[in-house]
């Protein structure tokens, strides 16, 4: 974080804590969430130690203690809905009870089972997990994490043998990633993650694929990912969660950005996610989450035609029962913005 960013963050923390201590944040919640619901969007729940091994961006991570604090607050101050109740209110336009809440997770990371499920069980809270079906039960990584792990390995390789830097720079400079070799910190991982995030505009699917292949050749790494901490659930784990009251929805098959690909490919990807989940869980999956929130009305039409009844975006604020069923806003929850109860509440009620 820049100096300016840190100051701004400290001011936000201060404001949230003062408003909470004065009871004003709680009053704001009662007014702002009258007959409204918030849909919380989580991705990963990782311990500090696990975070140090992960290639995931901090914007999709909360730590278990933080998550536990959120769930305690949600249990006390919100009416947490089952997916069925939530769907019913949207479809029949029945106003939500004050401060209603739906808890969702994207991607089906293994840590949802190991770290999140015990906390959800402790507070007896329902949740929905959206699965990109081609990653479930397979030893595959999302490209973001795969790229981070290879780039970290490249930095370490160059530190041992500086003569190899030129070759890596030839590969990475054209897509803005060559600067990873400038980092002097012992652990280059956070810097690598930020550098990828900053240069995302260059990283089209074909560029990513070529870069991953070239890096693997250069680093002599097998083309089989060893997913490790960044792995996704097995279908057995999906089943375990399902039997403990967790619901599942579609998140595409290949986690593709659906509004950026040809319509027939989007249709196939969406349909496959429904077919596979319905088959594996012997159910009629009703909900979908657009990967990274990429959607447009045409994509929404495909989701509807595939048999889904609701679809969720990747950003937004609280909603009323009149929300578009195929563009339901969610609030992204990550560690930095929500590590104390006042900060979490401030984010959920739309103050920050
Ligand atoms: Zn996703």
Coordinates of N, CA, C and O in Angstrom, one line a residue, residues 28-166:
X28 N -27.3 3.2 11.5 CA -27.2 3.3 10.0 C -27.7 2.0 9.4 O -28.4 2.0 8.4
X29 N -27.2 0.9 10.0 CA -27.6 -0.4 9.5 C -29.2 -0.6 9.5 O -29.8 -1.0 8.5
X30 N -29.8 -0.1 10.6 CA -31.3 -0.3 10.7 C -32.0 0.5 9.7 O -33.0 0.1 9.1
X31 N -31.4 1.7 9.4 CA -32.1 2.6 8.4 C -31.7 2.1 6.9 O -32.6 1.9 6.1
X32 N -30.5 1.8 6.7 CA -30.0 1.5 5.3 C -30.5 0.1 4.9 O -30.7 -0.1 3.7
X33 N -30.7 -0.8 5.8 CA -31.0 -2.2 5.4 C -32.5 -2.5 5.8 O -32.8 -3.7 5.9
X34 N -33.3 -1.5 5.9 CA -34.7 -1.8 6.2 C -35.3 -2.5 4.9 O -35.2 -2.0 3.8
X35 N -35.9 -3.6 5.2 CA -36.4 -4.5 4.1 C -35.5 -4.7 3.0 O -35.9 -4.9 1.8
X36 N -34.2 -4.8 3.3 CA -33.2 -5.1 2.3 C -32.3 -6.2 2.7 O -32.3 -6.6 3.9
X37 N -31.6 -6.8 1.7 CA -30.7 -7.9 2.0 C -29.3 -7.6 1.5 O -29.1 -6.8 0.5
X38 N -28.3 -8.1 2.2 CA -26.9 -8.0 1.6 C -26.5 -9.5 1.3 O -26.8 -10.4 2.0
X39 N -25.8 -9.6 0.1 CA -25.3 -10.9 -0.3 C -23.8 -10.8 -0.2 O -23.1 -10.0 -0.9
X40 N -23.2 -11.5 0.8 CA -21.8 -11.5 1.0 C -21.1 -12.4 0.1 O -21.5 -13.5 -0.1
X41 N -20.0 -11.9 -0.5 CA -19.2 -12.7 -1.5 C -17.8 -13.0 -0.9 O -17.0 -12.1 -0.8
X42 N -17.6 -14.2 -0.5 CA -16.3 -14.7 -0.1 C -15.7 -15.5 -1.2 O -16.4 -16.0 -2.0
X43 N -14.4 -15.7 -1.1 CA -13.7 -16.7 -1.9 C -12.9 -17.7 -1.1 O -13.3 -18.8 -0.9
X44 N -11.9 -17.2 -0.4 CA -11.0 -18.1 0.3 C -10.9 -17.7 1.8 O -10.9 -16.5 2.1
X45 N -10.7 -18.8 2.6 CA -10.5 -18.6 4.0 C -9.1 -19.2 4.3 O -9.0 -20.5 4.4
X46 N -8.1 -18.4 4.5 CA -6.7 -19.0 4.7 C -6.1 -18.4 5.9 O -6.2 -17.2 6.2
X47 N -5.3 -19.3 6.7 CA -4.5 -18.8 7.8 C -3.4 -17.9 7.3 O -3.0 -18.0 6.1
X48 N -2.8 -17.2 8.2 CA -1.6 -16.3 7.8 C -0.5 -17.2 7.2 O 0.1 -16.8 6.1
X49 N -0.3 -18.3 7.7 CA 0.7 -19.2 7.2 C 0.4 -19.7 5.8 O 1.2 -19.8 4.9
X50 N -0.9 -20.1 5.6 CA -1.3 -20.6 4.3 C -1.3 -19.5 3.3 O -1.0 -19.7 2.1
X51 N -1.6 -18.2 3.7 CA -1.5 -17.1 2.8 C -0.1 -16.9 2.2 O 0.0 -16.5 1.0
X52 N 0.9 -17.2 3.0 CA 2.3 -17.1 2.6 C 2.6 -18.1 1.5 O 3.6 -17.9 0.7
X53 N 1.9 -19.2 1.3 CA 2.2 -20.1 0.3 C 1.3 -20.0 -0.9 O 1.5 -20.6 -1.9
X54 N 0.3 -19.1 -0.8 CA -0.8 -19.1 -1.8 C -0.4 -18.0 -2.9 O 0.2 -17.0 -2.6
X55 N -0.9 -18.3 -4.1 CA -0.7 -17.4 -5.2 C -1.9 -16.5 -5.4 O -2.0 -15.7 -6.4
X56 N -2.9 -16.6 -4.5 CA -4.1 -15.8 -4.7 C -4.0 -14.3 -4.3 O -3.2 -14.0 -3.3
X57 N -4.7 -13.5 -4.9 CA -4.7 -12.0 -4.6 C -5.3 -11.8 -3.2 O -6.3 -12.4 -2.9
X58 N -4.8 -10.8 -2.4 CA -5.4 -10.6 -1.1 C -6.9 -10.2 -1.2 O -7.6 -10.4 -0.2
X59 N -7.3 -9.7 -2.3 CA -8.7 -9.2 -2.4 C -9.7 -10.4 -2.4 O -10.9 -10.2 -2.3
X60 N -9.2 -11.6 -2.4 CA -10.2 -12.8 -2.3 C -9.9 -13.6 -1.1 O -10.3 -14.8 -1.0
X61 N -9.2 -13.1 -0.1 CA -8.8 -13.9 1.1 C -9.3 -13.2 2.4 O -9.2 -12.0 2.5
X62 N -9.9 -14.0 3.3 CA -10.0 -13.6 4.7 C -9.4 -14.7 5.6 O -9.3 -15.8 5.1
X63 N -8.9 -14.3 6.7 CA -8.3 -15.3 7.7 C -9.4 -15.9 8.5 O -10.5 -15.2 8.7
X64 N -9.2 -17.1 9.0 CA -10.3 -17.8 9.8 C -10.8 -17.0 11.0 O -12.0 -17.0 11.2
X65 N -9.9 -16.3 11.7 CA -10.4 -15.6 12.9 C -11.3 -14.4 12.4 O -12.3 -14.1 13.1
X66 N -10.9 -13.8 11.3 CA -11.7 -12.7 10.8 C -13.1 -13.2 10.3 O -14.1 -12.6 10.6
X67 N -13.0 -14.3 9.6 CA -14.3 -14.9 9.1 C -15.2 -15.3 10.3 O -16.4 -15.1 10.2
X68 N -14.6 -15.9 11.3 CA -15.4 -16.2 12.5 C -16.0 -15.0 13.1 O -17.2 -15.0 13.5
X69 N -15.3 -13.9 13.2 CA -15.8 -12.7 13.7 C -17.0 -12.2 12.8 O -18.0 -11.7 13.4
X70 N -16.9 -12.3 11.5 CA -18.0 -11.9 10.6 C -19.2 -12.7 10.9 O -20.3 -12.2 11.0
X71 N -19.0 -14.0 11.0 CA -20.1 -14.9 11.2 C -20.9 -14.7 12.5 O -22.1 -14.7 12.6
X72 N -20.0 -14.4 13.6 CA -20.6 -14.0 14.9 C -21.5 -12.8 14.8 O -22.6 -12.7 15.2
X73 N -21.0 -11.8 14.1 CA -21.7 -10.5 13.9 C -23.0 -10.7 13.1 O -24.0 -10.2 13.4
X74 N -22.8 -11.5 12.0 CA -23.9 -11.8 11.1 C -25.0 -12.5 11.9 O -26.2 -12.2 11.7
X75 N -24.6 -13.5 12.7 CA -25.6 -14.3 13.4 C -26.4 -13.3 14.4 O -27.5 -13.5 14.6
X76 N -25.6 -12.4 15.0 CA -26.3 -11.5 16.0 C -27.1 -10.4 15.4 O -28.1 -10.0 15.9
X77 N -26.7 -9.8 14.3 CA -27.3 -8.6 13.8 C -28.0 -8.7 12.4 O -28.6 -7.7 12.0
X78 N -28.0 -9.9 11.9 CA -28.6 -10.1 10.6 C -29.6 -11.3 10.6 O -29.4 -12.2 11.4
X79 N -30.5 -11.3 9.6 CA -31.3 -12.6 9.5 C -30.7 -13.3 8.3 O -30.9 -12.9 7.1
X80 N -30.0 -14.4 8.6 CA -29.3 -15.1 7.5 C -30.3 -16.1 6.8 O -31.0 -16.8 7.5
X81 N -30.4 -15.9 5.5 CA -31.4 -16.7 4.7 C -30.9 -18.0 4.1 O -29.7 -18.0 3.8
X82 N -31.7 -18.9 4.0 CA -31.4 -20.1 3.2 C -31.5 -19.7 1.7 O -32.2 -18.7 1.4
X83 N -30.9 -20.4 0.8 CA -31.0 -20.1 -0.6 C -32.4 -20.1 -1.1 O -32.9 -19.3 -1.9
X84 N -33.1 -21.1 -0.6 CA -34.5 -21.3 -1.0 C -35.4 -20.0 -0.6 O -36.1 -19.5 -1.4
X85 N -35.2 -19.6 0.7 CA -35.9 -18.4 1.1 C -35.6 -17.2 0.3 O -36.4 -16.4 -0.1
X86 N -34.3 -17.0 0.1 CA -33.8 -15.9 -0.7 C -34.4 -15.9 -2.1 O -34.9 -14.9 -2.6
X87 N -34.3 -17.0 -2.8 CA -34.8 -17.2 -4.1 C -36.3 -16.9 -4.2 O -36.8 -16.1 -5.1
X88 N -37.0 -17.4 -3.2 CA -38.5 -17.2 -3.1 C -38.8 -15.7 -3.0 O -39.7 -15.2 -3.8
X89 N -38.1 -15.0 -2.2 CA -38.4 -13.5 -2.1 C -38.1 -12.7 -3.3 O -38.8 -11.8 -3.7
X90 N -37.0 -13.1 -4.0 CA -36.7 -12.4 -5.3 C -37.7 -12.7 -6.3 O -38.2 -11.9 -7.0
X91 N -38.0 -14.0 -6.5 CA -39.0 -14.4 -7.5 C -40.4 -13.9 -7.3 O -41.0 -13.5 -8.3
X92 N -40.8 -13.9 -6.1 CA -42.2 -13.5 -5.8 C -42.3 -12.0 -5.3 O -43.3 -11.6 -4.9
X93 N -41.1 -11.4 -5.3 CA -41.0 -10.0 -4.9 C -41.6 -9.7 -3.5 O -42.4 -8.8 -3.3
X94 N -41.3 -10.6 -2.6 CA -41.7 -10.5 -1.2 C -40.6 -9.7 -0.5 O -39.5 -10.1 -0.5
X95 N -41.0 -8.6 0.1 CA -39.9 -7.7 0.8 C -39.1 -8.6 1.8 O -39.6 -9.4 2.5
X96 N -37.8 -8.3 1.8 CA -36.9 -9.0 2.8 C -37.2 -8.5 4.2 O -37.7 -7.3 4.3
X97 N -37.0 -9.3 5.2 CA -37.0 -8.8 6.6 C -35.8 -7.8 6.7 O -34.9 -7.9 5.9
X98 N -35.9 -6.9 7.6 CA -34.8 -5.9 7.8 C -33.5 -6.7 8.0 O -33.4 -7.7 8.6
X99 N -32.4 -6.2 7.4 CA -31.0 -6.7 7.5 C -31.0 -8.2 7.2 O -30.5 -9.0 8.0
X100 N -31.5 -8.6 6.1 CA -31.4 -10.0 5.6 C -30.0 -10.2 5.0 O -29.4 -9.3 4.6
X101 N -29.6 -11.5 5.0 CA -28.2 -11.7 4.5 C -28.1 -13.1 3.9 O -28.7 -14.1 4.4
X102 N -27.4 -13.2 2.8 CA -27.1 -14.5 2.1 C -25.6 -14.6 2.1 O -24.9 -13.6 1.6
X103 N -25.0 -15.7 2.5 CA -23.6 -15.9 2.5 C -23.2 -16.8 1.3 O -23.7 -17.9 1.1
X104 N -22.3 -16.2 0.5 CA -21.9 -17.0 -0.7 C -20.3 -17.1 -0.8 O -19.6 -16.2 -0.3
X105 N -19.9 -18.1 -1.5 CA -18.5 -18.3 -1.8 C -18.3 -18.6 -3.3 O -19.0 -19.5 -3.8
X106 N -17.3 -18.1 -3.9 CA -17.0 -18.4 -5.3 C -15.8 -19.3 -5.4 O -14.9 -19.2 -4.6
X107 N -15.9 -20.2 -6.4 CA -14.8 -21.0 -6.9 C -14.6 -22.4 -6.2 O -13.9 -23.3 -6.8
X108 N -15.1 -22.7 -5.1 CA -15.0 -24.0 -4.5 C -13.6 -24.4 -4.0 O -13.1 -25.5 -4.3
X109 N -12.9 -23.4 -3.4 CA -11.5 -23.7 -2.9 C -11.6 -24.8 -1.8 O -12.5 -24.8 -1.0
X110 N -10.6 -25.6 -1.7 CA -10.5 -26.6 -0.6 C -10.6 -26.0 0.8 O -11.2 -26.6 1.7
X111 N -10.1 -24.8 0.9 CA -10.1 -24.1 2.2 C -11.5 -23.8 2.7 O -11.7 -23.7 3.9
X112 N -12.5 -23.8 1.8 CA -13.9 -23.6 2.2 C -14.3 -24.8 3.1 O -15.1 -24.6 4.0
X113 N -13.8 -26.0 2.7 CA -14.1 -27.2 3.5 C -13.4 -27.2 4.8 O -13.9 -27.4 5.9
X114 N -12.0 -27.0 4.7 CA -11.2 -27.1 5.9 C -11.3 -26.0 6.9 O -11.3 -26.2 8.1
X115 N -11.4 -24.8 6.4 CA -11.4 -23.6 7.3 C -12.7 -22.9 7.5 O -13.0 -22.4 8.5
X116 N -13.6 -22.9 6.4 CA -14.8 -22.1 6.5 C -16.0 -23.0 7.1 O -16.7 -22.5 8.0
X117 N -16.0 -24.2 6.6 CA -17.1 -25.1 7.0 C -17.3 -25.2 8.6 O -18.4 -25.1 9.1
X118 N -16.1 -25.5 9.3 CA -16.3 -25.6 10.8 C -16.9 -24.4 11.4 O -17.6 -24.5 12.4
X119 N -16.6 -23.2 10.9 CA -17.1 -22.0 11.5 C -18.6 -21.8 11.1 O -19.4 -21.4 12.0
X120 N -18.9 -22.1 9.9 CA -20.3 -22.1 9.5 C -21.2 -23.0 10.3 O -22.3 -22.7 10.8
X121 N -20.6 -24.2 10.6 CA -21.3 -25.2 11.4 C -21.4 -24.7 12.9 O -22.5 -24.9 13.5
X122 N -20.4 -24.1 13.4 CA -20.4 -23.6 14.8 C -21.5 -22.6 15.0 O -22.2 -22.7 16.0
X123 N -21.8 -21.8 14.0 CA -22.9 -20.8 14.1 C -24.2 -21.3 13.4 O -25.1 -20.5 13.3
X124 N -24.2 -22.5 12.9 CA -25.3 -23.1 12.2 C -25.8 -22.1 11.1 O -27.0 -21.8 11.1
X125 N -24.9 -21.7 10.3 CA -25.3 -20.8 9.2 C -25.3 -21.5 7.8 O -24.3 -22.2 7.5
X126 N -26.3 -21.2 7.0 CA -26.3 -21.8 5.7 C -25.4 -20.9 4.7 O -25.1 -19.7 5.0
X127 N -24.9 -21.5 3.6 CA -24.2 -20.8 2.7 C -24.3 -21.4 1.3 O -24.7 -22.6 1.2
X128 N -23.9 -20.7 0.3 CA -23.9 -21.2 -1.1 C -22.5 -21.1 -1.7 O -21.8 -20.1 -1.5
X129 N -22.1 -22.2 -2.3 CA -20.7 -22.2 -3.0 C -20.9 -22.4 -4.5 O -21.6 -23.3 -4.9
X130 N -20.3 -21.5 -5.2 CA -20.4 -21.6 -6.7 C -19.2 -22.3 -7.3 O -18.0 -21.9 -7.1
X131 N -19.4 -23.3 -8.1 CA -18.4 -24.2 -8.6 C -18.1 -24.1 -10.1 O -19.0 -24.2 -10.9
X132 N -16.8 -23.8 -10.4 CA -16.4 -23.9 -11.8 C -16.1 -25.4 -12.1 O -15.0 -25.9 -11.7
X133 N -17.0 -26.1 -12.7 CA -17.0 -27.6 -12.5 C -15.7 -28.3 -13.1 O -15.4 -29.3 -12.6
X134 N -15.1 -27.7 -14.1 CA -13.9 -28.4 -14.6 C -12.7 -28.3 -13.7 O -11.7 -28.9 -14.0
X135 N -12.8 -27.6 -12.6 CA -11.7 -27.5 -11.7 C -11.9 -28.4 -10.5 O -11.0 -28.5 -9.6
X136 N -13.2 -28.8 -10.3 CA -13.5 -29.6 -9.1 C -13.0 -31.0 -9.3 O -13.3 -31.7 -10.3
X137 N -12.3 -31.5 -8.2 CA -11.9 -32.9 -8.3 C -10.7 -33.1 -9.2 O -10.5 -34.3 -9.6
X138 N -10.1 -32.1 -9.7 CA -9.0 -32.2 -10.7 C -7.8 -31.4 -10.1 O -8.0 -30.4 -9.5
X139 N -6.6 -31.9 -10.4 CA -5.5 -31.2 -9.8 C -5.1 -30.0 -10.7 O -4.0 -30.0 -11.3
X140 N -6.0 -29.0 -10.8 CA -5.8 -27.9 -11.7 C -5.8 -26.6 -10.9 O -6.4 -26.5 -9.9
X141 N -5.0 -25.6 -11.4 CA -5.0 -24.3 -10.8 C -5.7 -23.3 -11.7 O -5.7 -23.5 -13.0
X142 N -6.2 -22.2 -11.2 CA -6.6 -21.1 -12.0 C -5.3 -20.5 -12.6 O -4.2 -20.6 -11.9
X143 N -5.4 -19.8 -13.7 CA -4.2 -19.3 -14.3 C -3.4 -18.3 -13.5 O -2.2 -18.2 -13.5
X144 N -4.2 -17.5 -12.7 CA -3.6 -16.5 -11.9 C -2.6 -17.1 -10.9 O -1.5 -16.7 -10.8
X145 N -3.1 -18.2 -10.2 CA -2.2 -18.8 -9.2 C -1.1 -19.6 -9.9 O 0.1 -19.5 -9.4
X146 N -1.4 -20.2 -11.0 CA -0.3 -21.0 -11.7 C 0.8 -20.0 -12.1 O 2.0 -20.3 -12.0
X147 N 0.4 -18.8 -12.6 CA 1.4 -17.8 -13.1 C 2.2 -17.3 -11.9 O 3.4 -17.2 -12.0
X148 N 1.5 -17.0 -10.8 CA 2.3 -16.6 -9.6 C 3.4 -17.6 -9.2 O 4.5 -17.2 -9.0
X149 N 3.0 -18.9 -9.1 CA 3.9 -19.9 -8.6 C 5.1 -20.0 -9.6 O 6.3 -20.1 -9.1
X150 N 4.9 -19.9 -10.9 CA 6.0 -20.0 -11.9 C 6.8 -18.7 -11.8 O 8.1 -18.8 -11.9
X151 N 6.2 -17.6 -11.7 CA 7.0 -16.3 -11.6 C 7.9 -16.3 -10.4 O 9.0 -15.8 -10.4
X152 N 7.3 -16.7 -9.3 CA 8.1 -16.8 -8.0 C 9.3 -17.7 -8.2 O 10.5 -17.3 -7.8
X153 N 9.1 -18.8 -8.9 CA 10.2 -19.7 -9.1 C 11.2 -19.1 -10.1 O 12.4 -19.3 -9.9
X154 N 10.7 -18.3 -11.0 CA 11.6 -17.6 -12.0 C 12.5 -16.6 -11.2 O 13.7 -16.6 -11.4
X155 N 11.9 -15.9 -10.3 CA 12.7 -14.9 -9.5 C 13.8 -15.6 -8.7 O 14.9 -15.2 -8.6
X156 N 13.4 -16.7 -8.0 CA 14.3 -17.5 -7.2 C 15.5 -18.1 -8.1 O 16.6 -18.1 -7.7
X157 N 15.1 -18.5 -9.3 CA 16.1 -19.1 -10.2 C 17.1 -18.0 -10.6 O 18.3 -18.3 -10.6
X158 N 16.6 -16.8 -10.9 CA 17.5 -15.8 -11.4 C 18.4 -15.3 -10.2 O 19.5 -14.9 -10.4
X159 N 17.9 -15.3 -9.0 CA 18.7 -15.0 -7.8 C 19.9 -15.9 -7.7 O 20.9 -15.5 -7.3
X160 N 19.6 -17.2 -8.0 CA 20.7 -18.2 -7.9 C 21.7 -18.1 -9.1 O 22.9 -18.3 -8.9
X161 N 21.1 -17.8 -10.3 CA 21.9 -17.7 -11.5 C 21.5 -16.5 -12.3 O 20.7 -16.6 -13.2
X162 N 22.1 -15.3 -12.0 CA 21.7 -14.1 -12.7 C 21.9 -14.1 -14.2 O 21.2 -13.3 -14.9
X163 N 22.7 -15.1 -14.7 CA 22.8 -15.1 -16.2 C 21.5 -15.4 -16.9 O 21.4 -15.2 -18.1
X164 N 20.6 -16.0 -16.2 CA 19.3 -16.4 -16.8 C 18.3 -15.3 -16.9 O 17.2 -15.4 -17.5
X165 N 18.6 -14.1 -16.3 CA 17.6 -13.0 -16.2 C 17.2 -12.6 -17.6 O 16.0 -12.3 -17.9
X166 N 18.2 -12.4 -18.5 CA 17.9 -11.9 -19.9 C 16.8 -12.8 -20.6 O 15.9 -12.2 -21.2

